XYZ file of N, CA and C in Angstrom:
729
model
N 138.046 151.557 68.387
C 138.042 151.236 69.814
C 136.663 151.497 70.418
N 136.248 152.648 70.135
C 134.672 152.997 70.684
C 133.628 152.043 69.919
N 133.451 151.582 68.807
C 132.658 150.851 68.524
C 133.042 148.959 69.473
N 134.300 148.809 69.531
C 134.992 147.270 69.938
C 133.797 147.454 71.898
N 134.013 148.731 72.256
C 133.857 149.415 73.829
C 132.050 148.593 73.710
N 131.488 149.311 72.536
C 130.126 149.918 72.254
C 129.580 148.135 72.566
N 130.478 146.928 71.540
C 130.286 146.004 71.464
C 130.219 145.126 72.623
N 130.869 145.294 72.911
C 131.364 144.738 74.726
C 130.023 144.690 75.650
N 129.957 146.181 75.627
C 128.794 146.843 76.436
C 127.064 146.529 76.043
N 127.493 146.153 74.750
C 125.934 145.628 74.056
C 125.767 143.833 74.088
N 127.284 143.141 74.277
C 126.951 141.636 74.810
C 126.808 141.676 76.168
N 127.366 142.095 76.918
C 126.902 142.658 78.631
C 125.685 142.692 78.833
N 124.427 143.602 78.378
C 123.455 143.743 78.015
C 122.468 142.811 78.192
N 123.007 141.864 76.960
C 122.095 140.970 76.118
C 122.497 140.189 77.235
N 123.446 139.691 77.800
C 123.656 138.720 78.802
C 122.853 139.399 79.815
N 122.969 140.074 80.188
C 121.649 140.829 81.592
C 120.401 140.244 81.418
N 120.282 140.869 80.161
C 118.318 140.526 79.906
C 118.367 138.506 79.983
N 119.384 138.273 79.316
C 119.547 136.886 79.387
C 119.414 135.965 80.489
N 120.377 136.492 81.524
C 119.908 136.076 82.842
C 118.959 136.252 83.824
N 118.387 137.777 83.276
C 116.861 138.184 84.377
C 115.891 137.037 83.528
N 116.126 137.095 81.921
C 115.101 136.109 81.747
C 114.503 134.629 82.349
N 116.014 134.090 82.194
C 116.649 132.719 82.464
C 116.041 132.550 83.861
N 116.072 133.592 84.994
C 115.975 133.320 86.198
C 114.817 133.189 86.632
N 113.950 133.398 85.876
C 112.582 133.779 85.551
C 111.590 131.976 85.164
N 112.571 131.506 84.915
C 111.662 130.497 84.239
C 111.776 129.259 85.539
N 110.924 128.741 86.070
C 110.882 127.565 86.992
C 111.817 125.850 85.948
N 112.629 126.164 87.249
C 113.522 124.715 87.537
C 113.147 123.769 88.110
N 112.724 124.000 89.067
C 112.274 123.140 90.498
C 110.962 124.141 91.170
N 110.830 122.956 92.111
C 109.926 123.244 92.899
C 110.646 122.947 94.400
N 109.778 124.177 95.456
C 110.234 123.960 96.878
C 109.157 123.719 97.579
N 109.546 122.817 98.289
C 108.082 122.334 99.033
C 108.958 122.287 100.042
N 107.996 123.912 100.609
C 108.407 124.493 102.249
C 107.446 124.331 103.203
N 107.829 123.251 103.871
C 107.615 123.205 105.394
C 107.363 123.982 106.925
N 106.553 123.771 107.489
C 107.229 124.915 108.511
C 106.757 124.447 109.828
N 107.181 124.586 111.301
C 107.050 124.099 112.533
C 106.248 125.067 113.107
N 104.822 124.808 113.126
C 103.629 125.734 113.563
C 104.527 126.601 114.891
N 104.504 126.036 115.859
C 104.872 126.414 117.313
C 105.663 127.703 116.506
N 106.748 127.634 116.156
C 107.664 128.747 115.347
C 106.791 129.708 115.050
N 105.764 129.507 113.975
C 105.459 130.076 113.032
C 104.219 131.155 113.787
N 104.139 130.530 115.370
C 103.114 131.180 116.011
C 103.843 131.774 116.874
N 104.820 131.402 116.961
C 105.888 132.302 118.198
C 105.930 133.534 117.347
N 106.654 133.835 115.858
C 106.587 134.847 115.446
C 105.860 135.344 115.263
N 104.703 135.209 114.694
C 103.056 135.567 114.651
C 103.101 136.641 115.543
N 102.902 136.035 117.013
C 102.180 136.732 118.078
C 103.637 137.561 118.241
N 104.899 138.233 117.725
C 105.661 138.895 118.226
C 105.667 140.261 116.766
N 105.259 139.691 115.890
C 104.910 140.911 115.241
C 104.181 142.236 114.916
N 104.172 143.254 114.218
C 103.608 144.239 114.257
C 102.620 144.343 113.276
N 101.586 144.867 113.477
C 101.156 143.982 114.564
C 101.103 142.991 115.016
N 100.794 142.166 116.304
C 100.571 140.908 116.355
C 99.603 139.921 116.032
N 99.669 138.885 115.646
C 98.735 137.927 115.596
C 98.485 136.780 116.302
N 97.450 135.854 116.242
C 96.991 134.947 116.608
C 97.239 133.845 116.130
N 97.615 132.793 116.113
C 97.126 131.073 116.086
C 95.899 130.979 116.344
N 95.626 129.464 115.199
C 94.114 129.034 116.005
C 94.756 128.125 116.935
N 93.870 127.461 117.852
C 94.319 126.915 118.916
C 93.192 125.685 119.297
N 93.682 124.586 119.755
C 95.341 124.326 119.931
C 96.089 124.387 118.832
N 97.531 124.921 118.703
C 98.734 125.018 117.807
C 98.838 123.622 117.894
N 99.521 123.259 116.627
C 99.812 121.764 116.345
C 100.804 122.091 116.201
N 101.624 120.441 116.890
C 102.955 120.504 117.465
C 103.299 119.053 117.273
N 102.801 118.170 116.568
C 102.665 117.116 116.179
C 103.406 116.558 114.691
N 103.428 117.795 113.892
C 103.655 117.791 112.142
C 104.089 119.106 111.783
N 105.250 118.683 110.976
C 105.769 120.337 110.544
C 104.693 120.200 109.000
N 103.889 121.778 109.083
C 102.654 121.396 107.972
C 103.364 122.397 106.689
N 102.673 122.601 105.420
C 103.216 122.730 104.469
C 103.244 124.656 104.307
N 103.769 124.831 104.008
C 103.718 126.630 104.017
C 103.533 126.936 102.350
N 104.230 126.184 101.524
C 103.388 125.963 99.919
C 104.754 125.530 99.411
N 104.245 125.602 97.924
C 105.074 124.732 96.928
C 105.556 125.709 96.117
N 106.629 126.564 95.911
C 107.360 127.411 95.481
C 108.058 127.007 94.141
N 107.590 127.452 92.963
C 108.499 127.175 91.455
C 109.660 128.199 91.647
N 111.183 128.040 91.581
C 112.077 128.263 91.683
C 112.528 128.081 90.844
N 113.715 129.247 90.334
C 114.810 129.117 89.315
C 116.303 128.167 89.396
N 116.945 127.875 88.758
C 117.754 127.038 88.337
C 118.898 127.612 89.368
N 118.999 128.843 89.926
C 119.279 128.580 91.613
C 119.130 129.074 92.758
N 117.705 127.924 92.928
C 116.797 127.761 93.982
C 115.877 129.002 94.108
N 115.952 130.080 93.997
C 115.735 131.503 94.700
C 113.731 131.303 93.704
N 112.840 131.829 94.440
C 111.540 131.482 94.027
C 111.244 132.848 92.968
N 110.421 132.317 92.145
C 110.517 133.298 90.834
C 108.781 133.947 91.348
N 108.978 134.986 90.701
C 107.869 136.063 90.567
C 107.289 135.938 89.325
N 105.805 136.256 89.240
C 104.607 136.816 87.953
C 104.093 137.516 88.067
N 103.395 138.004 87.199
C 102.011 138.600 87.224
C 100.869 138.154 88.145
N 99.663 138.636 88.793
C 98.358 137.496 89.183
C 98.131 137.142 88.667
N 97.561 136.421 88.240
C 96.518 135.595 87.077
C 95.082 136.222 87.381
N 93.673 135.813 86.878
C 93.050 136.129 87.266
C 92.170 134.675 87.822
N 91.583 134.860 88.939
C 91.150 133.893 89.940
C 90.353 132.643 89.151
N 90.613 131.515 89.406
C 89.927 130.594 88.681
C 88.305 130.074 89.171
N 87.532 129.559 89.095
C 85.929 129.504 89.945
C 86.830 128.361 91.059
N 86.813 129.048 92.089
C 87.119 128.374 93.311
C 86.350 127.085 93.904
N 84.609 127.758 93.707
C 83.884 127.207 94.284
C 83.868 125.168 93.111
N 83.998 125.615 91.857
C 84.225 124.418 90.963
C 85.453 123.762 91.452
N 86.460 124.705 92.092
C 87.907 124.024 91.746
C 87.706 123.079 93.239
N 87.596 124.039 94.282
C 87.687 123.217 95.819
C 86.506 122.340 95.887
N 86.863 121.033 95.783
C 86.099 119.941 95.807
C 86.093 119.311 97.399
N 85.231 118.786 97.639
C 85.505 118.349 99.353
C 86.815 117.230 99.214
N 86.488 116.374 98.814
C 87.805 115.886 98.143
C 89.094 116.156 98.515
N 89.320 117.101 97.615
C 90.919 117.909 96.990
C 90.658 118.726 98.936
N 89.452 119.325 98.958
C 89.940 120.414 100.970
C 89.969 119.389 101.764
N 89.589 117.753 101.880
C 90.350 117.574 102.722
C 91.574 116.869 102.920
N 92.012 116.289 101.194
C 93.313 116.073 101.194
C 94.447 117.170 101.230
N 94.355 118.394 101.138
C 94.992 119.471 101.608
C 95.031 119.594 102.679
N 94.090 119.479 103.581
C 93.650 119.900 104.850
C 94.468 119.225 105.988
N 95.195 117.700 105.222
C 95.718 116.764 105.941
C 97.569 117.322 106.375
N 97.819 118.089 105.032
C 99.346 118.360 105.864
C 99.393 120.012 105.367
N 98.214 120.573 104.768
C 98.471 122.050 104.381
C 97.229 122.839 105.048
N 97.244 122.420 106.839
C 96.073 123.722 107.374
C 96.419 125.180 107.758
N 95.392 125.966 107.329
C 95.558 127.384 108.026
C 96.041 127.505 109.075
N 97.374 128.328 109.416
C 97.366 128.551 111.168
C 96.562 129.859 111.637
N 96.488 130.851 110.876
C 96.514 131.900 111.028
C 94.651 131.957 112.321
N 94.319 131.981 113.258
C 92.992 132.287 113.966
C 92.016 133.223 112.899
N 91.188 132.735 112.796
C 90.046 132.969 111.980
C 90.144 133.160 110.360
N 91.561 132.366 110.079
C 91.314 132.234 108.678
C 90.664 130.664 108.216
N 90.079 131.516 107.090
C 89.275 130.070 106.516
C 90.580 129.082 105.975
N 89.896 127.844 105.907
C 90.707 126.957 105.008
C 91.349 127.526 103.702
N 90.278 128.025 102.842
C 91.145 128.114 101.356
C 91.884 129.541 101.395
N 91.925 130.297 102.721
C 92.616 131.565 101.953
C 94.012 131.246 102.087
N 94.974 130.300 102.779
C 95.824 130.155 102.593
C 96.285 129.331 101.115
N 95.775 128.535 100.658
C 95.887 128.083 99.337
C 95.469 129.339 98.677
N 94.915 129.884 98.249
C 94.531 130.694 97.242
C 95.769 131.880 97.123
N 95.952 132.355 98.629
C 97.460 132.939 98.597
C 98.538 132.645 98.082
N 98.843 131.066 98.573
C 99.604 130.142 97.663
C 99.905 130.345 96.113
N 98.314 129.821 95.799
C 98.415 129.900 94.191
C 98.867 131.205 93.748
N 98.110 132.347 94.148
C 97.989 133.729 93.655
C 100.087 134.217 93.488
N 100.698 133.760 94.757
C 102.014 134.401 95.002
C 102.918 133.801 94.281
N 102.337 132.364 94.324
C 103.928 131.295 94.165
C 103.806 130.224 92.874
N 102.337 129.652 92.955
C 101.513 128.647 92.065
C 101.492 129.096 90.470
N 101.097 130.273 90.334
C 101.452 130.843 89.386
C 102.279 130.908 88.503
N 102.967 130.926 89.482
C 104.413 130.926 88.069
C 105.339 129.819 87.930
N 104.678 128.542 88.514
C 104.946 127.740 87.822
C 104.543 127.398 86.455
N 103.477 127.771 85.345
C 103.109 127.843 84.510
C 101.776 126.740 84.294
N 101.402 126.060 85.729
C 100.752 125.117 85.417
C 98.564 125.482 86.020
N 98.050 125.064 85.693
C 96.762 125.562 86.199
C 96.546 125.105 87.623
N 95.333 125.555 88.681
C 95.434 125.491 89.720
C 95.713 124.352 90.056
N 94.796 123.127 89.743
C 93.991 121.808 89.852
C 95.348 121.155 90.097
N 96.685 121.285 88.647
C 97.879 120.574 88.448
C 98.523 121.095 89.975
N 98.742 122.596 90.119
C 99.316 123.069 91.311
C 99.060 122.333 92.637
N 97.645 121.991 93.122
C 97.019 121.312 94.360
C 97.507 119.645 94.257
N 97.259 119.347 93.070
C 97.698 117.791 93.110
C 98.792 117.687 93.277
N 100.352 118.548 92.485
C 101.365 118.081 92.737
C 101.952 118.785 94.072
N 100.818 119.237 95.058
C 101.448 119.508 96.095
C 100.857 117.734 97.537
N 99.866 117.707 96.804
C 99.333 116.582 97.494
C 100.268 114.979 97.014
N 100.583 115.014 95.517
C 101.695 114.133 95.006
C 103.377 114.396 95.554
N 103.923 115.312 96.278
C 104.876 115.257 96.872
C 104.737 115.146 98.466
N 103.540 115.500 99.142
C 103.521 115.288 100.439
C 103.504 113.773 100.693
N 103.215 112.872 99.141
C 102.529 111.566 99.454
C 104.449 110.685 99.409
N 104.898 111.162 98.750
C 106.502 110.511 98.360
C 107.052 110.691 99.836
N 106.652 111.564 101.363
C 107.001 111.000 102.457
C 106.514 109.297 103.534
N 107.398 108.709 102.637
C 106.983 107.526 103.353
C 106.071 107.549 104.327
N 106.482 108.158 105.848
C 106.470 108.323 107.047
C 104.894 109.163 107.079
N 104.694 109.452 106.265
C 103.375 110.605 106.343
C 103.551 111.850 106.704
N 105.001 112.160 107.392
C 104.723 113.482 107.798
C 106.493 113.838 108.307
N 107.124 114.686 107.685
C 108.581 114.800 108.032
C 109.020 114.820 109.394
N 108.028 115.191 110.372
C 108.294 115.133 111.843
C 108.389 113.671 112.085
N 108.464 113.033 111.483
C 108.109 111.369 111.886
C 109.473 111.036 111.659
N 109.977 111.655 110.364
C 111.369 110.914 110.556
C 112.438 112.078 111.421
N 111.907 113.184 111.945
C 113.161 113.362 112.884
C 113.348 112.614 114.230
N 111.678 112.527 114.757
C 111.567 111.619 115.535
C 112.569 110.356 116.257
N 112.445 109.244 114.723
C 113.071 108.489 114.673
C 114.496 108.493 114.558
N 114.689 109.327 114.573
C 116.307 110.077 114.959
C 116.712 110.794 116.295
N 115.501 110.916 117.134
C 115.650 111.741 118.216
C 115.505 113.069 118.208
N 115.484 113.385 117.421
C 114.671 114.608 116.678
C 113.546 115.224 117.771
N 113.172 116.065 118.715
C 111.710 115.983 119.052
C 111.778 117.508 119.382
N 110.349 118.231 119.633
C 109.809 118.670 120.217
C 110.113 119.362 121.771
N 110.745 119.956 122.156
C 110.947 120.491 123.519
C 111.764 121.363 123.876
N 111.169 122.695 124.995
C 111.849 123.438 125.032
C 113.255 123.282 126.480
N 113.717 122.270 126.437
C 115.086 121.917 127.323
C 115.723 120.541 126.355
N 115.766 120.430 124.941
C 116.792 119.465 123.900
C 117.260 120.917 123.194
N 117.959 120.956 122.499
C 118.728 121.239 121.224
C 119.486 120.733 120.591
N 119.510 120.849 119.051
C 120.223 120.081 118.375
C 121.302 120.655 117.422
N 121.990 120.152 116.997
C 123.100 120.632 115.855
C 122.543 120.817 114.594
N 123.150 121.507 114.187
C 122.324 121.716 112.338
C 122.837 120.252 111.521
N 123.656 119.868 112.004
C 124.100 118.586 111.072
C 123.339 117.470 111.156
N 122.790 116.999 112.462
C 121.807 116.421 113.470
C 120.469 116.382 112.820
N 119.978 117.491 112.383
C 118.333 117.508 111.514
C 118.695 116.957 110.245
N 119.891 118.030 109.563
C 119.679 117.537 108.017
C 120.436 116.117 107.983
N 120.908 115.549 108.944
C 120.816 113.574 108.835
C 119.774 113.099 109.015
N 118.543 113.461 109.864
C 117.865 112.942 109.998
C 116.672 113.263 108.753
N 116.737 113.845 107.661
C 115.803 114.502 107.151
C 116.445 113.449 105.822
N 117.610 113.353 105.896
C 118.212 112.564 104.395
C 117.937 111.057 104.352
N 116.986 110.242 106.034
C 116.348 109.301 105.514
C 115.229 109.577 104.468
N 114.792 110.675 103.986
C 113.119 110.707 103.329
C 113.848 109.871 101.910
N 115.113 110.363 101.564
C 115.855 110.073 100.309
C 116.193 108.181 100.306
N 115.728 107.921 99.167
C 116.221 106.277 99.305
C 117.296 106.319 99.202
N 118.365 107.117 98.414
C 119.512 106.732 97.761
C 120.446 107.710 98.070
N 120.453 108.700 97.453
C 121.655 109.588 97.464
C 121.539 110.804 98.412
N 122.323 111.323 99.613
C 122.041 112.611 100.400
C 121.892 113.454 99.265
N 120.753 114.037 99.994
C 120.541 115.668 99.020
C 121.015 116.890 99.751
N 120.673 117.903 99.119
C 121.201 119.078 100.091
C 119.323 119.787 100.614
N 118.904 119.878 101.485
C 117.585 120.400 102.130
C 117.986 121.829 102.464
N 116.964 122.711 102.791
C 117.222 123.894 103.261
C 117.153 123.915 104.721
N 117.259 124.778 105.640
C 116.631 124.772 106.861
C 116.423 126.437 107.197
N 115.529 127.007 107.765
C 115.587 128.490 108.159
C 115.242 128.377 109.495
N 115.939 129.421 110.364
C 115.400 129.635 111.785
C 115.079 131.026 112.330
N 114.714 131.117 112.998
C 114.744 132.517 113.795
C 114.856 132.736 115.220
N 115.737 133.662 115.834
C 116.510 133.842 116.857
C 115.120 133.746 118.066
N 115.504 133.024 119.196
C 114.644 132.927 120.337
C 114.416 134.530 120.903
N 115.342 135.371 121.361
C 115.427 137.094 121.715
C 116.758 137.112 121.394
N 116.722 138.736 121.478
C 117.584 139.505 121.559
C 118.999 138.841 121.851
N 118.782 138.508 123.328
C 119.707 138.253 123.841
C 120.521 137.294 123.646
N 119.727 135.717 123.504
C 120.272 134.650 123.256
C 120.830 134.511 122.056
N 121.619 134.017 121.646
C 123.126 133.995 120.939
C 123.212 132.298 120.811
N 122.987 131.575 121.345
C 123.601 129.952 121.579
C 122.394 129.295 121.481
N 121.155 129.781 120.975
C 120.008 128.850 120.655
C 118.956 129.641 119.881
N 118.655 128.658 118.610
C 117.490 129.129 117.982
C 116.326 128.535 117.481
N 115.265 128.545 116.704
C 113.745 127.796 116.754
C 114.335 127.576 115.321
N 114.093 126.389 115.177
C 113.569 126.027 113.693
C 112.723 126.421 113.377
N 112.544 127.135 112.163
C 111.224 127.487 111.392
C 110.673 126.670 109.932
N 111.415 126.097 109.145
C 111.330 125.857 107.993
C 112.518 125.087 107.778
N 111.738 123.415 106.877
C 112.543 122.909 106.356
C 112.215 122.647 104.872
N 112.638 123.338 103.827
C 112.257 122.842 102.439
C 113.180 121.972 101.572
N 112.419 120.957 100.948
C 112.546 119.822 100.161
C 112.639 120.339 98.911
N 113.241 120.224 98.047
C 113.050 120.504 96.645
C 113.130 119.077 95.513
N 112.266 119.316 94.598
C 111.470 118.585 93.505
C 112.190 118.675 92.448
N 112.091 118.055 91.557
C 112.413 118.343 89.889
C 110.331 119.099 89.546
N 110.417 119.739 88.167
C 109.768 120.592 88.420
C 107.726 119.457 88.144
N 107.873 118.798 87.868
C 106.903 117.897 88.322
C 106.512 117.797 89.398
N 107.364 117.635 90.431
C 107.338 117.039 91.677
C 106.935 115.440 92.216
N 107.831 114.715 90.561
C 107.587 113.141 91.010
C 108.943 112.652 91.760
N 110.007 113.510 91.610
C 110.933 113.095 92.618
C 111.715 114.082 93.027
N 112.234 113.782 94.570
C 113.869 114.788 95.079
C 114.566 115.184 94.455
N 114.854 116.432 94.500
C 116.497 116.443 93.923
C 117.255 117.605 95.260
N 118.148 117.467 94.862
C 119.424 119.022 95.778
C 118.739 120.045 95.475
N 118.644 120.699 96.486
C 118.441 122.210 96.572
C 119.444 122.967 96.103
N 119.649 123.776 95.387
C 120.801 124.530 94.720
C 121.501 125.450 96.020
N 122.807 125.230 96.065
C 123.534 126.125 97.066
C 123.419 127.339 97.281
N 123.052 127.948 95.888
C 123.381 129.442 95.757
C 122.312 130.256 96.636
N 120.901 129.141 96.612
C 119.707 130.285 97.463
C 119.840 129.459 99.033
N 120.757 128.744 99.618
C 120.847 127.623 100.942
C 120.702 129.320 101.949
N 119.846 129.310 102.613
C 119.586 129.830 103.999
C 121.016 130.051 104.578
N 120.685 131.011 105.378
C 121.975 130.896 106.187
C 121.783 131.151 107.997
N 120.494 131.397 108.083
C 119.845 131.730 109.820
C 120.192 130.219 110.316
N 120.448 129.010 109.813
C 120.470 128.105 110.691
C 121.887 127.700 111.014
N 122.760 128.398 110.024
C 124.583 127.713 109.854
C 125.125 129.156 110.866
N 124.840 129.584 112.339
C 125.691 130.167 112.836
C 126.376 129.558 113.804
N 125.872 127.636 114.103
C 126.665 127.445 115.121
C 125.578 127.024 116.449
N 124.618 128.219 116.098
C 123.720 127.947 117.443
C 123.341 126.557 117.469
N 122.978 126.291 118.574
C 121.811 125.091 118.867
C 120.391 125.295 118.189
N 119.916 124.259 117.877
C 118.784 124.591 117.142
C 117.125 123.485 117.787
N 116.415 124.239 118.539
C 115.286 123.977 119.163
C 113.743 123.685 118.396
N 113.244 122.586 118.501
C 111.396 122.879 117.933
C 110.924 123.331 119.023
N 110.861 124.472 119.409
C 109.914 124.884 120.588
C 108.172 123.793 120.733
N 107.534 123.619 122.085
C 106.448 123.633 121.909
C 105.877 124.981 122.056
N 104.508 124.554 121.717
C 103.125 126.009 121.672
C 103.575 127.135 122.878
N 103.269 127.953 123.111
C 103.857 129.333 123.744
C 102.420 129.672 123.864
N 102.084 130.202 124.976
C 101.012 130.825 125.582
C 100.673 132.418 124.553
N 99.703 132.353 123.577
C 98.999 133.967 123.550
C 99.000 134.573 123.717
């Protein structure tokens, strides 16, 4: 019986290491989005606070990076790597086709430290070198018809303002034109306007997920789906907020 116990407890095990491994290895890719105005509302409410550069763009939800994710959804961790020659890699080129839907918000950050963050946190462990990382983030921004995902909420009524709100069902229809064919499942994240309010919140983030190339869509896996946007509230793109 103690050895049958011993056995049990040693496939248990092997299934553990099995699945920390498993979870470990990139499935997909997330190409997360995010609605500046948001992303500067929280900014300037944190501890400390920060800045936007300014004017905040309120025009294009811009790219926050391209996340290699496990088989469900949840973004995998590495080691750093060690830094590749930047100055060889960032070509004027490649900074200003980045530059077009992946700019710094942060006030007085340069262009590449947000990519380099990118690579260093998330890029990495996709297993692929920088150069592949930058292109297939510039090769999935290009598969939006529209040029820019704010374009197709737009065209849905979708907009910008702080007196609309919308339903959570309301965005992710309007987000399942990017798809030619089949609805996918998208993510959405938000964060609460204050304290107080209960019945309305800011969109912050909408991520798309890739097969791990990133030559086409697929479903976002359920198991890592957000849950700040499914309480019911109304859901707002704020514009820019005063400093």
């Amino acid at each position: 019986m103690k050895k049958l116990v011993n056995f049990f407890l040693l496939v248990i095990l092997l299934l553990e290491i099995t699945i920390s491994v498993d979870s470990q290895n990139p499935s997909l890719l997330k190409f997360v989005l995010q609605w500046p105005p948001t992303f500067c509302i929280g900014l300037n409410s944190a501890a400390p606070p920060g800045r936007c550069k300014e004017p905040i763009l309120q025009h294009n939800l811009t790219l926050h990076g391209v996340w290699p994710a496990d088989q469900r959804g949840y973004s995998i961790t590495c080691p750093v790597p060690p830094d590749p020659d930047w100055n060889k890699l960032f070509t004027t080129t490649l900074e200003n086709q980045l530059m077009a839907f992946w700019p710094p918000l942060r006030e007085n950050a340069q262009k590449r430290d947000l990519w380099k963050h990118e690579w260093r946190a998330h890029g990495a462990c996709g297993g692929t070198t920088p150069q592949v990382y930058f292109n297939t983030a510039i090769k999935i921004n290009n598969m939006l018809q529209k040029g820019n995902l704010f374009n197709y909420l737009k065209t849905s009524g979708i907009i910008a303002c702080d007196s609309l709100s919308f339903a959570r069902k309301d965005i992710v229809d309007a987000i399942q034109k990017v798809f030619v064919s089949t609805p996918l499942t998208v993510y959405l994240t938000c964060i609460p306007i204050d304290a107080t309010n209960r019945t309305h919140i800011y969109l912050s983030e909408v991520t798309l997920c890739t097969n791990l190339g990133g030559t086409s869509f697929i479903s976002c896996p359920s198991q890592a789906n957000p849950t700040s946007c499914s309480s019911g509230a109304r859901i707002m793109l704020p514009h820019p907020k005063p400093q």
